[in-house]
Coordinates of C-alpha atoms in Angstrom, one line a residue:
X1 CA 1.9 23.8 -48.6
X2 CA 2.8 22.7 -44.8
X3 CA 1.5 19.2 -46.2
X4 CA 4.0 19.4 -49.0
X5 CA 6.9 20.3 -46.5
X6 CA 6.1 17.5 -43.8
X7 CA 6.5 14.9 -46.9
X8 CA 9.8 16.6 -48.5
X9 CA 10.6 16.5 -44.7
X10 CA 9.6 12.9 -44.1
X11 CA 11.4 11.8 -47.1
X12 CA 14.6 13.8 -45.9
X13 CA 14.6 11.2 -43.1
X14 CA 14.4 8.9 -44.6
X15 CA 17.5 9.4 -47.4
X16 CA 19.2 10.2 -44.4
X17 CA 18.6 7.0 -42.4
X18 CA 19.3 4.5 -45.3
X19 CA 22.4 6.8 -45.9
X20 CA 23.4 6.0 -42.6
X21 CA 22.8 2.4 -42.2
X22 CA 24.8 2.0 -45.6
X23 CA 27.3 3.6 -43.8
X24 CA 27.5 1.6 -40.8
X25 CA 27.0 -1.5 -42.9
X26 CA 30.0 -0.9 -44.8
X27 CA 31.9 -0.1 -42.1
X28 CA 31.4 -3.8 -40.8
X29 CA 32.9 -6.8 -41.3
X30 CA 37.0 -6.4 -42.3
X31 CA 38.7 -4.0 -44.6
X32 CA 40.1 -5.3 -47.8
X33 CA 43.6 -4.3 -46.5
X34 CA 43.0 -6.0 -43.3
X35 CA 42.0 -9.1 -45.5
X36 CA 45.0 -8.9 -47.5
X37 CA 46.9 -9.1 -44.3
X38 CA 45.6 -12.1 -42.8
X39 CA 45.9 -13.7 -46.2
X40 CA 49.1 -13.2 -45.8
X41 CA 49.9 -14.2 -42.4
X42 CA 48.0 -17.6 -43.7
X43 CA 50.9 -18.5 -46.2
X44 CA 53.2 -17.2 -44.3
X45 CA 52.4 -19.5 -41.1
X46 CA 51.6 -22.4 -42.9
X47 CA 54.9 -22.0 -44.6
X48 CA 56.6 -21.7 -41.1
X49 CA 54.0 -24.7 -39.7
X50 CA 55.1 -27.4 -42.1
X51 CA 58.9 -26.0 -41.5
X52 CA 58.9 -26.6 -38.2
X53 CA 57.2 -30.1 -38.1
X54 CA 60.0 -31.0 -40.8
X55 CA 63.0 -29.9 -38.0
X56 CA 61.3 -31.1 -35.2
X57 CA 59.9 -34.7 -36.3
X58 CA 61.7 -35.1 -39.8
X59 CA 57.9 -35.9 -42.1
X60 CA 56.2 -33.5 -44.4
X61 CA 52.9 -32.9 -42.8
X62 CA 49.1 -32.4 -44.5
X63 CA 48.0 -29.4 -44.0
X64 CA 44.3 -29.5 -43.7
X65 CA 43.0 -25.8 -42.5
X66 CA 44.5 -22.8 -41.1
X67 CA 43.0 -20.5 -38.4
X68 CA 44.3 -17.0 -38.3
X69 CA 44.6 -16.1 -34.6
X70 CA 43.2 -12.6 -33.8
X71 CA 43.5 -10.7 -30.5
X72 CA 40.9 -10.6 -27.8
X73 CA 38.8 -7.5 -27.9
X74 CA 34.9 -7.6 -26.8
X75 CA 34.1 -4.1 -28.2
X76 CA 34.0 -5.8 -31.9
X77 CA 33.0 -8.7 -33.6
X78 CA 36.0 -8.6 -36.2
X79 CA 38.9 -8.5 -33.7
X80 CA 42.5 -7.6 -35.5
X81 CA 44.8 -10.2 -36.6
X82 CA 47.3 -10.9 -33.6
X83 CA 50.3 -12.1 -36.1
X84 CA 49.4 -16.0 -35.1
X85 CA 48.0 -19.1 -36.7
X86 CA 46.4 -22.4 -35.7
X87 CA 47.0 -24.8 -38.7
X88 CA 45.4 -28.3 -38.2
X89 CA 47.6 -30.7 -39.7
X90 CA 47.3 -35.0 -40.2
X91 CA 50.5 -37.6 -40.6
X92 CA 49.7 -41.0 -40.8
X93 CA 45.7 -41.0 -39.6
X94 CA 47.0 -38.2 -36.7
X95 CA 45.3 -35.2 -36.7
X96 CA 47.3 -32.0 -34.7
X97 CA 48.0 -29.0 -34.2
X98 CA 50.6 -26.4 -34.6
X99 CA 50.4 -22.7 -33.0
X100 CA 53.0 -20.3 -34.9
X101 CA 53.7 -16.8 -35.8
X102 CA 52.6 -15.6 -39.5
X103 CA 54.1 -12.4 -40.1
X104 CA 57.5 -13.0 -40.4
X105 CA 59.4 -16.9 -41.7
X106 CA 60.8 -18.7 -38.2
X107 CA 60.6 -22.2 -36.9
X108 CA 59.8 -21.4 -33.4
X109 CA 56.5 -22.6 -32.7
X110 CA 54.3 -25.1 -30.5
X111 CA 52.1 -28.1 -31.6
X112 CA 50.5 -30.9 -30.0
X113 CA 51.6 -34.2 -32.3
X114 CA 52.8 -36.2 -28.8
X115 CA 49.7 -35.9 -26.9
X116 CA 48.5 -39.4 -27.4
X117 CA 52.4 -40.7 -26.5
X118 CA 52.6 -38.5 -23.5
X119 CA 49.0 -39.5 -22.4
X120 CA 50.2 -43.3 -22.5
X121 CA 53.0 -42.5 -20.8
X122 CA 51.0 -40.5 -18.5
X123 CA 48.7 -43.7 -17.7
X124 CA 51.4 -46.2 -17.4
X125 CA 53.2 -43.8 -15.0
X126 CA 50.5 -43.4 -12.5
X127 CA 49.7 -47.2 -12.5
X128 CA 52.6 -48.2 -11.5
X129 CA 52.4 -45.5 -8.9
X130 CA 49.3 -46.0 -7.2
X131 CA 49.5 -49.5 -7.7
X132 CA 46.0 -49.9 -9.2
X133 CA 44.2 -50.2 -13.0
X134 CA 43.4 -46.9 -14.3
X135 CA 40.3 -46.7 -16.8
X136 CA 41.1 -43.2 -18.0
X137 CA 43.3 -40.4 -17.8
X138 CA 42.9 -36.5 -19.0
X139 CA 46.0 -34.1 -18.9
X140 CA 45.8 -30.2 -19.9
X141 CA 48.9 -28.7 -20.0
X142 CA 50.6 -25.7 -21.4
X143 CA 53.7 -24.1 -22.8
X144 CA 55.6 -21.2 -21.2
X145 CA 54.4 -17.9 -22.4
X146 CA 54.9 -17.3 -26.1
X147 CA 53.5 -13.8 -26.6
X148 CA 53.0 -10.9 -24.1
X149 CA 49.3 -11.6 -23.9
X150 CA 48.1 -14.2 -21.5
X151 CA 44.6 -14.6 -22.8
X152 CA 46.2 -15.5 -26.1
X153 CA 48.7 -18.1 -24.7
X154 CA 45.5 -19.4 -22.6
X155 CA 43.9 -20.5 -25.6
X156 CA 44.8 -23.6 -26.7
X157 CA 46.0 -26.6 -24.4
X158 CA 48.6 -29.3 -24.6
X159 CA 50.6 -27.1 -27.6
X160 CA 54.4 -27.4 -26.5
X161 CA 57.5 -26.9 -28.2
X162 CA 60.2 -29.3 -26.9
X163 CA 60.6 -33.0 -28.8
X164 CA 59.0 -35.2 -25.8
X165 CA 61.1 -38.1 -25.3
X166 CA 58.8 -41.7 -24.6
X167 CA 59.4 -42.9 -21.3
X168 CA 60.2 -39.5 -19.5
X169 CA 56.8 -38.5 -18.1
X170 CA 58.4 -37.8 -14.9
X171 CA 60.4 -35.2 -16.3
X172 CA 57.7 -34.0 -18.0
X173 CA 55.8 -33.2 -14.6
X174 CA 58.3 -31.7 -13.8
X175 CA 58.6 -29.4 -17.1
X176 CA 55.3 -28.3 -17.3
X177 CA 52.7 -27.5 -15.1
X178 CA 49.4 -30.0 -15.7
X179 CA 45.9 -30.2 -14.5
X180 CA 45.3 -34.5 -14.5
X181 CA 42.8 -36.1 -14.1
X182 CA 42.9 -40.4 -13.4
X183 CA 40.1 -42.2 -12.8
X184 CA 39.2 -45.7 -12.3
X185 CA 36.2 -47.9 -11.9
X186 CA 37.1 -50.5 -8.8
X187 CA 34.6 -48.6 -6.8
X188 CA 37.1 -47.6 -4.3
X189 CA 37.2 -45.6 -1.0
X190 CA 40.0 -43.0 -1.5
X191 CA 39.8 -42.2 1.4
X192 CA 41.0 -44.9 3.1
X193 CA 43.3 -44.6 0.1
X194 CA 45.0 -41.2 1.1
X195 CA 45.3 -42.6 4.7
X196 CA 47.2 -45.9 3.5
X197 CA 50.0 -44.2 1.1
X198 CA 50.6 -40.7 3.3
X199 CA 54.3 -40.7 1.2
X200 CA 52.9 -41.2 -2.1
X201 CA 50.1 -38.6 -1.3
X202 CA 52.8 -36.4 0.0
X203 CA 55.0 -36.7 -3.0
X204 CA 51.9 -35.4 -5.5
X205 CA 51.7 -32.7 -2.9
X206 CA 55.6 -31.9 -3.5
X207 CA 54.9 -31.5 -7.2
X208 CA 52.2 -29.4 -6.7
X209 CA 54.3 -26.7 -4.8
X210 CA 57.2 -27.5 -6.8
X211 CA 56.2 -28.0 -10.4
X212 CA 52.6 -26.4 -10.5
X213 CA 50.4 -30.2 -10.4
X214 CA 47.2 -30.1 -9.9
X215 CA 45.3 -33.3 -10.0
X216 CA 42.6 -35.3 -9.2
X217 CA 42.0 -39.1 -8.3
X218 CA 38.1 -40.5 -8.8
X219 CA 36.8 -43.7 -8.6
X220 CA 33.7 -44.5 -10.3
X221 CA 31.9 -47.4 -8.8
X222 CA 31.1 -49.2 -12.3
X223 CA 32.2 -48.9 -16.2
X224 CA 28.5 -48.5 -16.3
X225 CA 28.7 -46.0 -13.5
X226 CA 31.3 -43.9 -15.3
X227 CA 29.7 -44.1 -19.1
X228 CA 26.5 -42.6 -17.2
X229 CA 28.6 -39.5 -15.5
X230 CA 27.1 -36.4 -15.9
X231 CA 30.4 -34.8 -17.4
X232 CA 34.5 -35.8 -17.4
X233 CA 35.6 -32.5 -17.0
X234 CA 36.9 -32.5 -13.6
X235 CA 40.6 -31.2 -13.5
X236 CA 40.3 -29.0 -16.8
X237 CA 41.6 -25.8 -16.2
X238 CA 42.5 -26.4 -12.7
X239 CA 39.0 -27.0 -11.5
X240 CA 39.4 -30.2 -9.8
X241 CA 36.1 -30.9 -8.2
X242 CA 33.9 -28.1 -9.9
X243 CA 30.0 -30.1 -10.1
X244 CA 31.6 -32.9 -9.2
X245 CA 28.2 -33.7 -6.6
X246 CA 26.4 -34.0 -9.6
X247 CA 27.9 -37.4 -10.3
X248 CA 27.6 -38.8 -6.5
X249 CA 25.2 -41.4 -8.0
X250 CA 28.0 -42.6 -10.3
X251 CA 31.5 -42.0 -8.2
X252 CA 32.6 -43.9 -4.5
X253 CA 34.7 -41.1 -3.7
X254 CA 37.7 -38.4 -5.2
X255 CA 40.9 -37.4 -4.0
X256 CA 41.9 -33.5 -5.2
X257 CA 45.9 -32.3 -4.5
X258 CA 46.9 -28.9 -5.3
X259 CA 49.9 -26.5 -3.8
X260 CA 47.1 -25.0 -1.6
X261 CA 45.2 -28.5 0.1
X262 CA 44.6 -32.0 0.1
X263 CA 40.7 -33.0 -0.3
X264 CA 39.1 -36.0 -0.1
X265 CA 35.4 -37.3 -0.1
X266 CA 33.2 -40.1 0.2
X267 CA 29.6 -39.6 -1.5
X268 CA 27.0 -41.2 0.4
X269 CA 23.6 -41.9 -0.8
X270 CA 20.1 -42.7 1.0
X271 CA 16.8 -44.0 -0.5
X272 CA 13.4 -42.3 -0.4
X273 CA 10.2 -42.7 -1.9
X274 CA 12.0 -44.0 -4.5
X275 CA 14.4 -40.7 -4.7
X276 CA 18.3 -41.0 -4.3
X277 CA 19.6 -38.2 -2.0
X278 CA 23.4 -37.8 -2.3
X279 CA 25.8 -35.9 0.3
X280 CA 29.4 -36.4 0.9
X281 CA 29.8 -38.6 3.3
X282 CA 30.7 -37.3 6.7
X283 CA 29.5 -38.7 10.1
X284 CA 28.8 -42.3 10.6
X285 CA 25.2 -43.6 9.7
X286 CA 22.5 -41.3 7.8
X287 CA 24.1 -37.9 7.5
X288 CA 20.8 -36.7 6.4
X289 CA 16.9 -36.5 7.6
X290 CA 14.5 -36.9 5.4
X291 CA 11.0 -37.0 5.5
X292 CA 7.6 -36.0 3.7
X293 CA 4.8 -33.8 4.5
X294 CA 6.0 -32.8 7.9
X295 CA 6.3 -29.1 6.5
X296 CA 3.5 -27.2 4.3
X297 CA 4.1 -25.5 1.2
X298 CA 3.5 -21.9 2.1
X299 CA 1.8 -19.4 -0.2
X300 CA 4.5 -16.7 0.0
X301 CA 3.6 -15.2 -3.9
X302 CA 6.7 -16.0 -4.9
X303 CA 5.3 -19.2 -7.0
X304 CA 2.6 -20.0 -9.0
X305 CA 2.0 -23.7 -8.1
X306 CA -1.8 -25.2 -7.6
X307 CA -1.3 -29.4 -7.9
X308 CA 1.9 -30.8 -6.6
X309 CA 3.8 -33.6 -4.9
X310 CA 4.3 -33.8 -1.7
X311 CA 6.7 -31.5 0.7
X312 CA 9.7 -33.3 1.0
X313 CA 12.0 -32.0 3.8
X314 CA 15.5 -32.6 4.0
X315 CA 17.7 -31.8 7.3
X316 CA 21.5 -32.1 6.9
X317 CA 21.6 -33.1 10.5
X318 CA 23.7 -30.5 13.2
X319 CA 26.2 -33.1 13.3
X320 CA 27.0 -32.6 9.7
X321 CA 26.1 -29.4 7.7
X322 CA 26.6 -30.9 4.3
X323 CA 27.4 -28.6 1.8
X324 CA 25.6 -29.4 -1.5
X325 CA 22.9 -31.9 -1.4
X326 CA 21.7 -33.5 -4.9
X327 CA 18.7 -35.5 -5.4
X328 CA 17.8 -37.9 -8.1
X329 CA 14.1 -38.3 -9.1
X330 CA 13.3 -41.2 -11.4
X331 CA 11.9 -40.0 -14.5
X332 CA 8.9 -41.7 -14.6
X333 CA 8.4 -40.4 -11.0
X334 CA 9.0 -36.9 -12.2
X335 CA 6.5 -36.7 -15.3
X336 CA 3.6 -37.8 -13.2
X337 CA 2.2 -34.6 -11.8
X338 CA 2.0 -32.9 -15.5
X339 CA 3.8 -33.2 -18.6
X340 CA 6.0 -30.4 -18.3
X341 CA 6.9 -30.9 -14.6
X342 CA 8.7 -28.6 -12.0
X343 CA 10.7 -28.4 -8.8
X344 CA 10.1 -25.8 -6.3
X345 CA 12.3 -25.2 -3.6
X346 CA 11.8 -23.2 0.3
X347 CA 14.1 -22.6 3.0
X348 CA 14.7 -20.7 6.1
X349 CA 16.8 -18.1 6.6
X350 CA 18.0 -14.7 8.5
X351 CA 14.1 -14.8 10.0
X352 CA 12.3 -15.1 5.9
X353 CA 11.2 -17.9 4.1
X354 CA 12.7 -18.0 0.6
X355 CA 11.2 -19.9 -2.8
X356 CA 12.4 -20.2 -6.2
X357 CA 12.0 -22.7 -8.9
X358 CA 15.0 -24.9 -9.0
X359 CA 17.0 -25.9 -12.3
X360 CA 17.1 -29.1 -13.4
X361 CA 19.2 -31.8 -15.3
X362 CA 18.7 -35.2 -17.2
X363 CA 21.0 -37.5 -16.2
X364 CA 22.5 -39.1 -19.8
X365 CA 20.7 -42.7 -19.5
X366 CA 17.7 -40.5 -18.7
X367 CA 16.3 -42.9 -15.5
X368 CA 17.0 -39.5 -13.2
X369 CA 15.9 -36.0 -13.3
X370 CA 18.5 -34.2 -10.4
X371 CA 19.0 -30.8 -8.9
X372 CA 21.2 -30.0 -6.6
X373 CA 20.3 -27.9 -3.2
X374 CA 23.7 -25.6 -2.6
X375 CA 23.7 -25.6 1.1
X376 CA 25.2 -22.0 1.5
X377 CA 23.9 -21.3 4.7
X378 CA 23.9 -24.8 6.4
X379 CA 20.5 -24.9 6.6
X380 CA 17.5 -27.4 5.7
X381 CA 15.3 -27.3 2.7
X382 CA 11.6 -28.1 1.2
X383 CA 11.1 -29.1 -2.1
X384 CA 8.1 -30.2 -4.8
X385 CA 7.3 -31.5 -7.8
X386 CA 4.8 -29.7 -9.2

């Protein structure tokens, strides 16, 4: 009898559990009201989309998809509708983007149709400024608040609602507040650079206080040089030099201007047993000391190494406390001690040794496997292949 009741009981449970998880199951995903509405805020935006590219260029546009916008919420995987749609458009080979409200019919929206034209613009305006050949240019700009949520109006870049008129890209800085970047490949010293044009310096430092620019200048050493950068990202989202030490090998040097400071730098690179070691460049001669098996690896637990290279020690010199330090090994150099290869690093500091297995990156013509040493504490480091 007690058998009987433990498997009504078991089985009980087990109703009960798949009764639950149909439950919760159903209560995923989006209601078929909630559907319904973002259906409809679809045709209504697209609807208001193609209206407004009509007023504001004078073409009928293809629509190609819409994206219902929702509203940022990281308690759920189905966030609510926020009234807003994206709708990807094309007119003669361009593809765009307009950003609009979908609940109710109106013809005030933002879209991003000029880029290319204000990019150009962009590029002709700073050559003629600076007086030298740009390769490239990147510009990330934004419209004035459309809705009362700044994480939504954060979203997407370059979206803006006035009609841009060719030729005006000064006015335009001083519409809008952009993150630029302009590079170039002559291999220059921008330093020198930002010593030689103080005024022209001083007037991107004007329309950073006055207008909100942020911008960077680098120089790549090569074409070759700058198709083998690490990443082009510099300036997006206001991050002028974030990583940018993982390029030294590629980039002479980089000016950054901001309504807070004016930076420059100078990357300079030394030779080692084959190795590239890369530092900004800050005292005159070697702003680094490097040598090889001058220090032992010690066996502090923290790593499980047995075979490995040897120690290479690296001081940033008291004259110069470098900040981060980034150092290329070539990759056939790199795969020799085992076919899945690692790099441990050691330091010194508040009276303890320290060791931990250091990340590593690929560089994209894959000749260099680099870390990069962040010199937090001006101090020196050890590090292995192993």
């Amino acid at each position: 009898m007690k058998m009987k009741n433990i498997k009504l009981l078991r089985l009980f449970i087990i109703i009960i559990s798949s009764f639950i998880v149909i439950l919760l199951f159903c209560a995923c995903g989006y209601s078929k009201e909630e559907k319904k509405h973002m259906k409809e805020i679809a045709n209504i935006g697209e609807k208001n989309a193609v209206n407004y590219i009509i007023k504001k260029y004078g073409f009928t546009p293809n629509v190609v998809d819409i994206e219902v916008c929702r509203e940022f919420d990281d308690r759920t995987s189905f966030p609510p509708a926020n009234g807003y749609v994206l709708v990807f458009m094309n007119y003669n080979n361009i593809n765009f983007k307009v950003y609009i409200n979908g609940e109710k019919y109106n013809l005030q929206g933002t879209d991003n149709f000029q880029y290319k034209i204000i990019t150009d613009d962009a590029k002709e305006y700073f050559k003629n400024l600076f007086e030298y050949e740009i390769y490239d240019i990147y510009l990330q700009y934004r419209e004035n608040r459309i809705t009362e949520d700044l994480y939504l109006d954060s979203k997407e870049d370059n979206l803006i609602s006035e009609l841009y008129k060719p030729g005006d890209f000064e006015g335009f800085l001083q519409r809008h507040s952009i993150n630029i970047r302009v590079d170039d490949i002559l291999n220059q010293d921008l330093t020198d650079f930002k010593k030689n044009n103080t005024d022209l310096i001083e007037l991107l430092k004007n329309y950073a206080i006055s207008y909100g620019l942020k911008i960077v200048l680098i120089s790549y050493k090569s074409i070759n040089d700058y198709n083998n950068g690490y990443t082009h990202t510099y300036g997006r989202n206001g991050l002028l030099d974030f990583e940018i030490y993982n390029d030294g090998l590629y980039i002479n040097s980089y000016i950054t201007v901001d309504n807070k400071s004016i930076d420059d730098n100078r990357f300079e690179l030394q030779e080692y047993d084959d190795m590239i070691f890369c530092c900004y460049d800050k005292i005159k001669g070697n702003d680094l000391v490097i040598t090889s098996d001058t220090s032992k690896w010690l066996e502090l637990g923290e790593i499980n190494i047995n075979k490995h290279s040897e120690v290479y020690s690296v001081d940033t010199n008291e004259l110069n406390k470098s900040n981060e330090i980034t150092v290329y090994i070539p990759t056939d150099k790199f795969f020799h001690y085992s076919s899945r290869p690692k790099i441990a690093i050691q330091h010194y500091f508040e009276n303890k040794w320290w060791q931990y297995e250091c990340f590593a990156k690929t560089t994209k013509d894959k000749k260099y496997i680099f870390i990069t040493y962040y010199n937090y504490y001006n101090d020196n480091f050890d590090f292995t292949i192993f």
